[in-house]
Short mmCIF file of C-alpha atoms in Angstrom, two decimals:
data_model
loop_
_atom_site.label_atom_id
_atom_site.label_comp_id
_atom_site.label_asym_id
_atom_site.label_seq_id
_atom_site.Cartn_x
_atom_site.Cartn_y
_atom_site.Cartn_z
CA UNK A 29 0.00 0.00 0.00
CA UNK A 30 2.81 2.36 0.85
CA UNK A 31 4.52 1.53 -2.43
CA UNK A 32 1.36 2.35 -4.39
CA UNK A 33 1.05 5.67 -2.57
CA UNK A 34 4.67 6.52 -3.34
CA UNK A 35 4.22 5.70 -7.02
CA UNK A 36 1.03 7.79 -7.18
CA UNK A 37 2.71 10.67 -5.42
CA UNK A 38 5.62 10.45 -7.84
CA UNK A 39 3.41 10.40 -10.91
CA UNK A 40 1.22 13.27 -9.72
CA UNK A 41 4.09 15.55 -8.77
CA UNK A 42 3.92 18.65 -10.99
CA UNK A 43 7.26 18.04 -12.71
CA UNK A 44 6.54 14.39 -13.65
CA UNK A 45 2.86 15.04 -14.40
CA UNK A 46 3.57 17.67 -17.04
CA UNK A 47 6.29 15.58 -18.62
CA UNK A 48 3.94 12.60 -18.97
CA UNK A 49 1.20 14.86 -20.27
CA UNK A 50 3.56 16.34 -22.90
CA UNK A 51 4.67 12.86 -23.94
CA UNK A 52 1.06 11.66 -24.28
CA UNK A 53 0.14 14.75 -26.28
CA UNK A 54 3.13 14.22 -28.60
CA UNK A 55 2.09 10.59 -29.20
CA UNK A 56 -1.49 11.62 -30.01
CA UNK A 57 -0.31 14.32 -32.41
CA UNK A 58 2.06 11.84 -34.11
CA UNK A 59 -0.75 9.31 -34.49
CA UNK A 60 -3.01 11.97 -35.98
CA UNK A 61 -0.31 13.01 -38.44
CA UNK A 62 0.49 9.42 -39.40
CA UNK A 63 -3.21 8.59 -39.77
CA UNK A 64 -4.03 11.60 -41.97
CA UNK A 65 -5.96 13.23 -39.18
CA UNK A 66 -7.82 10.09 -38.06
CA UNK A 67 -7.28 7.68 -35.19
CA UNK A 68 -10.15 5.41 -36.21
CA UNK A 69 -9.93 1.84 -37.46
CA UNK A 70 -9.73 1.28 -41.18
CA UNK A 71 -9.72 -1.61 -43.62
CA UNK A 72 -7.84 -1.84 -46.87
CA UNK A 73 -6.69 -4.41 -49.43
CA UNK A 74 -3.02 -4.74 -50.41
CA UNK A 75 -1.45 -6.76 -53.21
CA UNK A 76 1.57 -8.80 -52.16
CA UNK A 77 4.13 -10.84 -54.06
CA UNK A 78 4.50 -14.32 -52.58
CA UNK A 79 7.99 -15.11 -51.30
CA UNK A 80 9.21 -18.69 -51.78
CA UNK A 81 11.01 -20.08 -48.75
CA UNK A 82 13.04 -23.28 -48.19
CA UNK A 83 13.22 -24.34 -51.84
CA UNK A 84 15.22 -27.62 -51.91
CA UNK A 85 18.70 -27.25 -53.37
CA UNK A 86 18.05 -29.85 -56.09
CA UNK A 87 14.97 -28.05 -57.44
CA UNK A 88 14.43 -24.84 -59.38
CA UNK A 89 11.28 -22.73 -59.52
CA UNK A 90 10.10 -22.48 -63.12
CA UNK A 91 7.57 -19.67 -62.54
CA UNK A 92 7.01 -17.31 -59.64
CA UNK A 93 3.72 -17.79 -57.73
CA UNK A 94 0.89 -15.39 -58.51
CA UNK A 95 0.44 -12.39 -56.17
CA UNK A 96 -2.29 -12.43 -53.52
CA UNK A 97 -4.80 -9.89 -52.27
CA UNK A 98 -4.69 -9.39 -48.50
CA UNK A 99 -7.40 -7.52 -46.58
CA UNK A 100 -6.16 -5.96 -43.36
CA UNK A 101 -7.61 -3.91 -40.51
CA UNK A 102 -6.05 -1.58 -37.97
CA UNK A 103 -5.77 1.99 -36.78
CA UNK A 104 -5.11 4.33 -39.68
CA UNK A 105 -1.69 5.43 -38.34
CA UNK A 106 -0.60 1.81 -37.90
CA UNK A 107 -1.78 0.85 -41.37
CA UNK A 108 -0.01 3.79 -42.97
CA UNK A 109 3.23 2.99 -41.18
CA UNK A 110 3.13 -0.80 -41.26
CA UNK A 111 1.58 -1.67 -44.61
CA UNK A 112 4.98 -2.07 -46.25
CA UNK A 113 5.97 -4.61 -43.55
CA UNK A 114 3.19 -7.06 -44.40
CA UNK A 115 4.58 -10.12 -46.19
CA UNK A 116 3.23 -13.28 -47.83
CA UNK A 117 5.16 -16.53 -48.25
CA UNK A 118 4.94 -20.23 -49.01
CA UNK A 119 7.12 -22.94 -47.50
CA UNK A 120 8.55 -25.44 -50.02
CA UNK A 121 10.43 -27.56 -47.49
CA UNK A 122 10.30 -31.18 -48.66
CA UNK A 123 8.89 -30.27 -52.09
CA UNK A 124 9.25 -32.63 -55.04
CA UNK A 125 9.52 -31.84 -58.75
CA UNK A 126 6.20 -31.06 -60.38
CA UNK A 127 3.14 -28.94 -59.61
CA UNK A 128 2.15 -28.64 -55.97
CA UNK A 129 -0.20 -26.37 -54.03
CA UNK A 130 0.87 -24.53 -50.90
CA UNK A 131 -0.86 -22.53 -48.19
CA UNK A 132 -0.06 -18.81 -48.25
CA UNK A 133 1.14 -17.51 -44.89
CA UNK A 134 0.78 -13.76 -44.26
CA UNK A 135 2.40 -11.89 -41.40
CA UNK A 136 2.26 -8.25 -40.39
CA UNK A 137 3.42 -5.94 -37.61
CA UNK A 138 1.70 -5.71 -34.24
CA UNK A 139 -1.59 -3.83 -34.40
CA UNK A 140 -2.50 -4.90 -37.94
CA UNK A 141 -5.07 -7.70 -38.23
CA UNK A 142 -5.07 -10.00 -41.26
CA UNK A 143 -8.72 -10.49 -42.30
CA UNK A 144 -8.45 -12.54 -45.50
CA UNK A 145 -6.02 -13.79 -48.14
CA UNK A 146 -7.15 -14.31 -51.75
CA UNK A 147 -6.20 -16.84 -52.99
CA UNK A 148 -5.32 -18.66 -49.79
CA UNK A 149 -3.50 -21.40 -51.72
CA UNK A 150 -1.19 -21.05 -54.72
CA UNK A 151 0.28 -23.63 -57.11
CA UNK A 152 3.91 -23.57 -58.22
CA UNK A 153 5.80 -25.69 -60.70
CA UNK A 154 9.31 -26.88 -59.92
CA UNK A 155 11.77 -28.94 -61.91
CA UNK A 156 14.91 -30.88 -61.17
CA UNK A 157 18.04 -28.70 -61.21
CA UNK A 158 20.54 -30.15 -63.71
CA UNK A 159 23.99 -29.30 -65.07
CA UNK A 160 25.40 -29.75 -68.57
CA UNK A 161 28.82 -29.03 -70.10
CA UNK A 162 29.02 -27.25 -73.47
CA UNK A 163 31.99 -26.26 -75.64
CA UNK A 164 32.34 -22.54 -76.30
CA UNK A 165 32.01 -21.38 -79.91
CA UNK A 166 33.63 -18.06 -80.78
CA UNK A 167 31.58 -15.60 -82.83
CA UNK A 168 34.17 -13.11 -84.06
CA UNK A 169 33.40 -9.48 -84.85
CA UNK A 170 35.78 -7.16 -86.69
CA UNK A 171 37.81 -9.99 -88.27
CA UNK A 172 38.41 -10.24 -92.02
CA UNK A 173 41.16 -12.86 -92.21
CA UNK A 174 39.89 -16.40 -91.75
CA UNK A 175 43.35 -17.62 -90.76
CA UNK A 176 43.35 -15.16 -87.85
CA UNK A 177 40.00 -16.44 -86.66
CA UNK A 178 41.24 -20.02 -86.82
CA UNK A 179 44.10 -19.15 -84.48
CA UNK A 180 41.86 -18.06 -81.61
CA UNK A 181 41.05 -20.43 -78.76
CA UNK A 182 38.58 -19.77 -75.91
CA UNK A 183 39.83 -20.09 -72.35
CA UNK A 184 38.24 -22.09 -70.87
CA UNK A 185 37.10 -24.10 -73.85
CA UNK A 186 33.98 -25.44 -72.10
CA UNK A 187 31.47 -23.97 -69.67
CA UNK A 188 28.88 -25.50 -67.33
CA UNK A 189 25.20 -24.63 -67.64
CA UNK A 190 22.86 -25.00 -64.68
CA UNK A 191 19.08 -24.67 -64.65
CA UNK A 192 15.73 -26.40 -64.91
CA UNK A 193 15.91 -29.59 -66.95
CA UNK A 194 13.44 -28.40 -69.60
CA UNK A 195 15.37 -25.15 -70.06
CA UNK A 196 18.80 -26.78 -70.29
CA UNK A 197 17.39 -29.26 -72.83
CA UNK A 198 16.56 -26.29 -75.10
CA UNK A 199 20.22 -25.21 -75.31
CA UNK A 200 21.78 -26.12 -78.66
CA UNK A 201 25.14 -24.33 -78.40
CA UNK A 202 27.04 -21.76 -76.36
CA UNK A 203 28.60 -18.69 -77.98
CA UNK A 204 31.01 -15.98 -76.90
CA UNK A 205 30.84 -12.85 -79.08
CA UNK A 206 34.39 -11.58 -79.43
CA UNK A 207 35.06 -8.14 -80.85
CA UNK A 208 38.73 -8.20 -81.79
CA UNK A 209 38.67 -4.81 -83.45
CA UNK A 210 40.00 -3.25 -80.27
CA UNK A 211 42.68 -5.88 -79.77
CA UNK A 212 43.03 -8.91 -77.54
CA UNK A 213 45.01 -7.49 -74.69
CA UNK A 214 45.51 -9.28 -71.41
CA UNK A 215 42.52 -9.01 -69.14
CA UNK A 216 39.93 -8.69 -71.92
CA UNK A 217 36.95 -10.95 -71.28
CA UNK A 218 33.83 -11.71 -73.29
CA UNK A 219 30.35 -12.76 -72.12
CA UNK A 220 29.04 -16.24 -72.88
CA UNK A 221 25.50 -16.78 -74.17
CA UNK A 222 23.39 -19.95 -74.32
CA UNK A 223 21.39 -20.24 -77.56
CA UNK A 224 18.72 -22.59 -78.87
CA UNK A 225 18.76 -24.24 -82.32
CA UNK A 226 17.27 -21.08 -83.90
CA UNK A 227 19.95 -18.87 -82.38
CA UNK A 228 17.68 -17.31 -79.76
CA UNK A 229 19.14 -16.50 -76.38
CA UNK A 230 18.12 -18.55 -73.34
CA UNK A 231 18.33 -16.42 -70.23
CA UNK A 232 16.96 -18.80 -67.60
CA UNK A 233 20.23 -20.70 -67.21
CA UNK A 234 23.30 -20.01 -65.13
CA UNK A 235 26.59 -20.06 -67.04
CA UNK A 236 29.81 -20.90 -65.21
CA UNK A 237 32.02 -19.07 -65.90
CA UNK A 238 29.84 -16.27 -67.34
CA UNK A 239 32.80 -14.79 -69.24
CA UNK A 240 35.81 -16.21 -71.07
CA UNK A 241 39.07 -14.93 -72.49
CA UNK A 242 40.64 -15.81 -75.84
CA UNK A 243 44.15 -16.90 -76.70
CA UNK A 244 45.85 -16.28 -80.04
CA UNK A 245 47.99 -19.22 -81.08
CA UNK A 246 51.27 -18.51 -82.82
CA UNK A 247 51.43 -19.46 -86.54
CA UNK A 248 53.75 -22.23 -87.74
CA UNK A 249 56.04 -19.70 -89.47
CA UNK A 250 56.38 -17.70 -86.27
CA UNK A 251 57.09 -20.84 -84.28
CA UNK A 252 59.79 -21.83 -86.83
CA UNK A 253 61.44 -18.42 -86.60
CA UNK A 254 61.45 -18.64 -82.82
CA UNK A 255 63.18 -22.02 -83.00
#
């Protein structure tokens, strides 16, 4: 009882009282400013991209899941401040290759209530992650002499492609476009591109290494003179 009286006396002392009153007033004014002049509850619908979590290392996601509509409720200031912190996700732990449907989990900051999620379940398609080795073909730009082109060798001569099985199966050849007009000085590197049989680029594969260098072999006459 004495402790309660001491606490009450402390809180009602003029110095502490006015400090607490000023703090409370500042909080109310901040809430009004953050809530566009309103402290009332509000509802709104936000569109969220669905984050994929715990995708097994031997699988690759072929297409991203469709976004969801989430209806939320809360005080206007809290909604205005916390809307960007609301997130949606699916958990692919233990997933197998193919099409599967997963429950969408939505989380938000304290004070924001999740009312509904549409759709509540989403389907995603995954494939086995595979690797394939391809030789690098040089596509030379700025070269007129065929004998010069024949003396160029890519380094490394092969690269490894990694991606979904259906995508890797589309790759027909791998090309490095080499512009030798500016010279082949040390340190020059050239990007590698995966192409299908029609020569169209395939972007959904990882190329390792993504760039190569070229080496100019000495001609037989030059080698003879050196000897």
